[in-house]
Amino acid sequence: MDCIFCKIIEGEIPSKKVYEDEAVYAFYDINPSAPVHVLVVPKTHMESLNTVDEGNIQTVSNVLLSIPKIAEQLGLLNGYRVITNCGTDGGQTVPHLHFHILGGKKLSEKLN
Ligand code: 5GP
Ligand code: ZN
């Protein structure tokens, strides 16, 4: 499949890995929007929140459960922001579900 994030998970495209388990892969964003900017993705391909269903919700749960562990590992003790962009108007550019972890400073309150 021609998916950048599937290729990153497979190691075909290099990435700076932060965390990995059976269901989850996390790596530094190539174009960071904050001092710490990590992407957390399910290892199985799914497009976005729009395609979460009974068949893949367990994997999505594992992704969500990994996020506080990853944030702790990254030293984000004062907090962090999690964003998932969904579809064109949401600003999604890579059609493989991913959660941005942003932190390392007091983030702007502006969300759009
Ligand atoms: P989206 O806009 O879909 O929510 O987020 C996609 C993110 O993936 C962007 O922040 C972009 O910088 C990041 N990205 C795109 N291609 C690559 C890549 O090849 N490697 C890494 N590490 N990040 C990427
Ligand atoms: Zn994919």
PDB file of C-alpha atoms and ligand atoms in Angstrom:
ATOM      1  CA  MET A   1       0.000   0.000   0.000  1.00  0.00           C
ATOM      2  CA  ASP A   2       1.261   3.441  -0.881  1.00  0.00           C
ATOM      3  CA  CYS A   3       1.051   4.916   2.630  1.00  0.00           C
ATOM      4  CA  ILE A   4       3.921   6.952   4.092  1.00  0.00           C
ATOM      5  CA  PHE A   5       3.194   5.908   7.663  1.00  0.00           C
ATOM      6  CA  CYS A   6       2.877   2.200   6.770  1.00  0.00           C
ATOM      7  CA  LYS A   7       6.298   2.545   5.116  1.00  0.00           C
ATOM      8  CA  ILE A   8       7.684   4.219   8.259  1.00  0.00           C
ATOM      9  CA  ILE A   9       6.272   1.401  10.437  1.00  0.00           C
ATOM     10  CA  GLU A  10       7.842  -1.178   8.093  1.00  0.00           C
ATOM     11  CA  GLY A  11      11.169   0.686   8.206  1.00  0.00           C
ATOM     12  CA  GLU A  12      11.112   1.388   4.464  1.00  0.00           C
ATOM     13  CA  ILE A  13      11.194   5.112   5.270  1.00  0.00           C
ATOM     14  CA  PRO A  14      13.525   6.063   8.142  1.00  0.00           C
ATOM     15  CA  SER A  15      12.105   7.708  11.258  1.00  0.00           C
ATOM     16  CA  LYS A  16      13.262   8.717  14.717  1.00  0.00           C
ATOM     17  CA  LYS A  17      11.460   6.146  16.848  1.00  0.00           C
ATOM     18  CA  VAL A  18      10.190   7.171  20.274  1.00  0.00           C
ATOM     19  CA  TYR A  19       8.108   4.149  21.275  1.00  0.00           C
ATOM     20  CA  GLU A  20       6.928   0.846  19.862  1.00  0.00           C
ATOM     21  CA  ASP A  21       4.791  -2.052  21.037  1.00  0.00           C
ATOM     22  CA  GLU A  22       2.676  -4.719  19.332  1.00  0.00           C
ATOM     23  CA  ALA A  23       0.010  -2.271  18.189  1.00  0.00           C
ATOM     24  CA  VAL A  24       1.619   1.162  18.306  1.00  0.00           C
ATOM     25  CA  TYR A  25       4.496   3.050  16.694  1.00  0.00           C
ATOM     26  CA  ALA A  26       5.549   6.586  17.689  1.00  0.00           C
ATOM     27  CA  PHE A  27       8.148   8.809  16.037  1.00  0.00           C
ATOM     28  CA  TYR A  28       9.230  12.447  15.830  1.00  0.00           C
ATOM     29  CA  ASP A  29       7.383  14.608  13.313  1.00  0.00           C
ATOM     30  CA  ILE A  30       9.663  15.634  10.451  1.00  0.00           C
ATOM     31  CA  ASN A  31       8.353  19.230  10.569  1.00  0.00           C
ATOM     32  CA  PRO A  32       7.805  19.993  14.254  1.00  0.00           C
ATOM     33  CA  SER A  33       5.160  22.515  15.348  1.00  0.00           C
ATOM     34  CA  ALA A  34       6.365  22.607  18.974  1.00  0.00           C
ATOM     35  CA  PRO A  35       9.626  21.905  20.846  1.00  0.00           C
ATOM     36  CA  VAL A  36       8.365  18.323  21.240  1.00  0.00           C
ATOM     37  CA  HIS A  37       6.226  16.968  18.392  1.00  0.00           C
ATOM     38  CA  VAL A  38       5.645  13.229  18.147  1.00  0.00           C
ATOM     39  CA  LEU A  39       3.222  11.232  16.014  1.00  0.00           C
ATOM     40  CA  VAL A  40       1.550   8.143  17.475  1.00  0.00           C
ATOM     41  CA  VAL A  41       0.060   5.702  14.986  1.00  0.00           C
ATOM     42  CA  PRO A  42      -1.590   2.286  14.954  1.00  0.00           C
ATOM     43  CA  LYS A  43       0.591  -0.307  13.216  1.00  0.00           C
ATOM     44  CA  THR A  44      -2.382  -1.499  11.200  1.00  0.00           C
ATOM     45  CA  HIS A  45      -3.535   0.876   8.497  1.00  0.00           C
ATOM     46  CA  MET A  46      -6.728   2.814   9.085  1.00  0.00           C
ATOM     47  CA  GLU A  47      -7.480   6.104   7.463  1.00  0.00           C
ATOM     48  CA  SER A  48      -8.772   8.349  10.244  1.00  0.00           C
ATOM     49  CA  LEU A  49     -11.257   8.493  13.107  1.00  0.00           C
ATOM     50  CA  ASN A  50     -13.921   8.147  10.405  1.00  0.00           C
ATOM     51  CA  THR A  51     -12.905   4.541   9.834  1.00  0.00           C
ATOM     52  CA  VAL A  52     -12.719   3.445  13.473  1.00  0.00           C
ATOM     53  CA  ASP A  53     -15.189   0.619  14.020  1.00  0.00           C
ATOM     54  CA  GLU A  54     -15.818  -2.484  16.146  1.00  0.00           C
ATOM     55  CA  GLY A  55     -13.050  -4.301  14.261  1.00  0.00           C
ATOM     56  CA  ASN A  56     -10.217  -1.882  15.040  1.00  0.00           C
ATOM     57  CA  ILE A  57     -11.323  -0.071  18.216  1.00  0.00           C
ATOM     58  CA  GLN A  58      -9.082  -2.282  20.374  1.00  0.00           C
ATOM     59  CA  THR A  59      -6.060  -1.136  18.394  1.00  0.00           C
ATOM     60  CA  VAL A  60      -7.165   2.486  18.710  1.00  0.00           C
ATOM     61  CA  SER A  61      -7.562   1.931  22.475  1.00  0.00           C
ATOM     62  CA  ASN A  62      -3.993   0.673  22.605  1.00  0.00           C
ATOM     63  CA  VAL A  63      -2.834   3.793  20.774  1.00  0.00           C
ATOM     64  CA  LEU A  64      -4.643   6.040  23.266  1.00  0.00           C
ATOM     65  CA  LEU A  65      -3.319   4.078  26.242  1.00  0.00           C
ATOM     66  CA  SER A  66       0.222   4.495  24.956  1.00  0.00           C
ATOM     67  CA  ILE A  67       0.020   8.297  24.784  1.00  0.00           C
ATOM     68  CA  PRO A  68       0.462   9.114  28.510  1.00  0.00           C
ATOM     69  CA  LYS A  69       3.336   6.625  28.680  1.00  0.00           C
ATOM     70  CA  ILE A  70       5.011   8.264  25.700  1.00  0.00           C
ATOM     71  CA  ALA A  71       4.413  11.740  27.142  1.00  0.00           C
ATOM     72  CA  GLU A  72       6.040  10.682  30.387  1.00  0.00           C
ATOM     73  CA  GLN A  73       8.970   9.177  28.495  1.00  0.00           C
ATOM     74  CA  LEU A  74       9.338  12.486  26.633  1.00  0.00           C
ATOM     75  CA  GLY A  75       9.437  14.361  29.940  1.00  0.00           C
ATOM     76  CA  LEU A  76       6.229  16.312  29.345  1.00  0.00           C
ATOM     77  CA  LEU A  77       5.541  16.583  33.046  1.00  0.00           C
ATOM     78  CA  ASN A  78       3.672  19.920  32.782  1.00  0.00           C
ATOM     79  CA  GLY A  79       1.228  18.585  30.212  1.00  0.00           C
ATOM     80  CA  TYR A  80       0.834  18.301  26.478  1.00  0.00           C
ATOM     81  CA  ARG A  81      -1.715  18.532  23.681  1.00  0.00           C
ATOM     82  CA  VAL A  82      -3.060  15.653  21.563  1.00  0.00           C
ATOM     83  CA  ILE A  83      -4.516  16.392  18.126  1.00  0.00           C
ATOM     84  CA  THR A  84      -5.908  14.178  15.409  1.00  0.00           C
ATOM     85  CA  ASN A  85      -6.763  15.867  12.133  1.00  0.00           C
ATOM     86  CA  CYS A  86      -9.611  14.242  10.247  1.00  0.00           C
ATOM     87  CA  GLY A  87     -10.207  14.775   6.541  1.00  0.00           C
ATOM     88  CA  THR A  88      -9.564  17.756   4.305  1.00  0.00           C
ATOM     89  CA  ASP A  89     -11.140  20.495   6.403  1.00  0.00           C
ATOM     90  CA  GLY A  90      -9.474  19.047   9.502  1.00  0.00           C
ATOM     91  CA  GLY A  91      -6.105  19.475   7.824  1.00  0.00           C
ATOM     92  CA  GLN A  92      -5.261  15.775   7.514  1.00  0.00           C
ATOM     93  CA  THR A  93      -2.442  15.346   5.008  1.00  0.00           C
ATOM     94  CA  VAL A  94      -1.483  11.727   5.694  1.00  0.00           C
ATOM     95  CA  PRO A  95      -4.438   9.311   5.451  1.00  0.00           C
ATOM     96  CA  HIS A  96      -3.228   6.926   8.182  1.00  0.00           C
ATOM     97  CA  LEU A  97      -4.764   7.630  11.612  1.00  0.00           C
ATOM     98  CA  HIS A  98      -2.281   9.480  13.804  1.00  0.00           C
ATOM     99  CA  PHE A  99      -2.284  11.465  17.014  1.00  0.00           C
ATOM    100  CA  HIS A 100       0.048  14.435  17.342  1.00  0.00           C
ATOM    101  CA  ILE A 101       1.616  14.880  20.790  1.00  0.00           C
ATOM    102  CA  LEU A 102       2.688  18.502  21.166  1.00  0.00           C
ATOM    103  CA  GLY A 103       4.520  19.932  24.137  1.00  0.00           C
ATOM    104  CA  GLY A 104       7.725  21.241  25.587  1.00  0.00           C
ATOM    105  CA  LYS A 105       6.340  24.755  26.134  1.00  0.00           C
ATOM    106  CA  LYS A 106       3.089  26.458  27.174  1.00  0.00           C
ATOM    107  CA  LEU A 107       1.063  26.045  23.989  1.00  0.00           C
ATOM    108  CA  SER A 108      -1.176  28.684  22.476  1.00  0.00           C
ATOM    109  CA  GLU A 109      -4.829  28.544  23.480  1.00  0.00           C
ATOM    110  CA  LYS A 110      -5.776  29.067  19.855  1.00  0.00           C
ATOM    111  CA  LEU A 111      -6.903  25.833  18.214  1.00  0.00           C
ATOM    112  CA  ASN A 112      -7.539  27.034  14.687  1.00  0.00           C
TER     113      ASN A 112
HETATM  114  P1  5GP B   1      -1.552  15.696   9.427  1.00  0.00           P
HETATM  115  O1  5GP B   1      -1.407  17.018   8.738  1.00  0.00           O
HETATM  116  O2  5GP B   1      -1.997  14.615   8.457  1.00  0.00           O
HETATM  117  O3  5GP B   1      -2.374  15.731  10.671  1.00  0.00           O
HETATM  118  O4  5GP B   1      -0.111  15.332   9.953  1.00  0.00           O
HETATM  119  C1  5GP B   1       0.847  14.696   9.172  1.00  0.00           C
HETATM  120  C2  5GP B   1       2.169  14.960   9.838  1.00  0.00           C
HETATM  121  O5  5GP B   1       3.103  14.034   9.313  1.00  0.00           O
HETATM  122  C3  5GP B   1       2.726  16.352   9.565  1.00  0.00           C
HETATM  123  O6  5GP B   1       2.917  17.034  10.808  1.00  0.00           O
HETATM  124  C4  5GP B   1       4.050  16.092   8.831  1.00  0.00           C
HETATM  125  O7  5GP B   1       5.076  16.969   9.220  1.00  0.00           O
HETATM  126  C5  5GP B   1       4.356  14.647   9.216  1.00  0.00           C
HETATM  127  N1  5GP B   1       5.085  13.906   8.210  1.00  0.00           N
HETATM  128  C6  5GP B   1       4.783  13.812   6.878  1.00  0.00           C
HETATM  129  N2  5GP B   1       5.667  13.014   6.258  1.00  0.00           N
HETATM  130  C7  5GP B   1       6.536  12.583   7.214  1.00  0.00           C
HETATM  131  C8  5GP B   1       7.679  11.723   7.173  1.00  0.00           C
HETATM  132  O8  5GP B   1       8.078  11.182   6.139  1.00  0.00           O
HETATM  133  N3  5GP B   1       8.322  11.518   8.360  1.00  0.00           N
HETATM  134  C9  5GP B   1       7.912  12.095   9.526  1.00  0.00           C
HETATM  135  N4  5GP B   1       8.626  11.822  10.612  1.00  0.00           N
HETATM  136  N5  5GP B   1       6.832  12.900   9.596  1.00  0.00           N
HETATM  137  C10 5GP B   1       6.162  13.143   8.448  1.00  0.00           C
HETATM  138 ZN    ZN B   2      -0.918   3.318   6.424  1.00  0.00          ZN
END
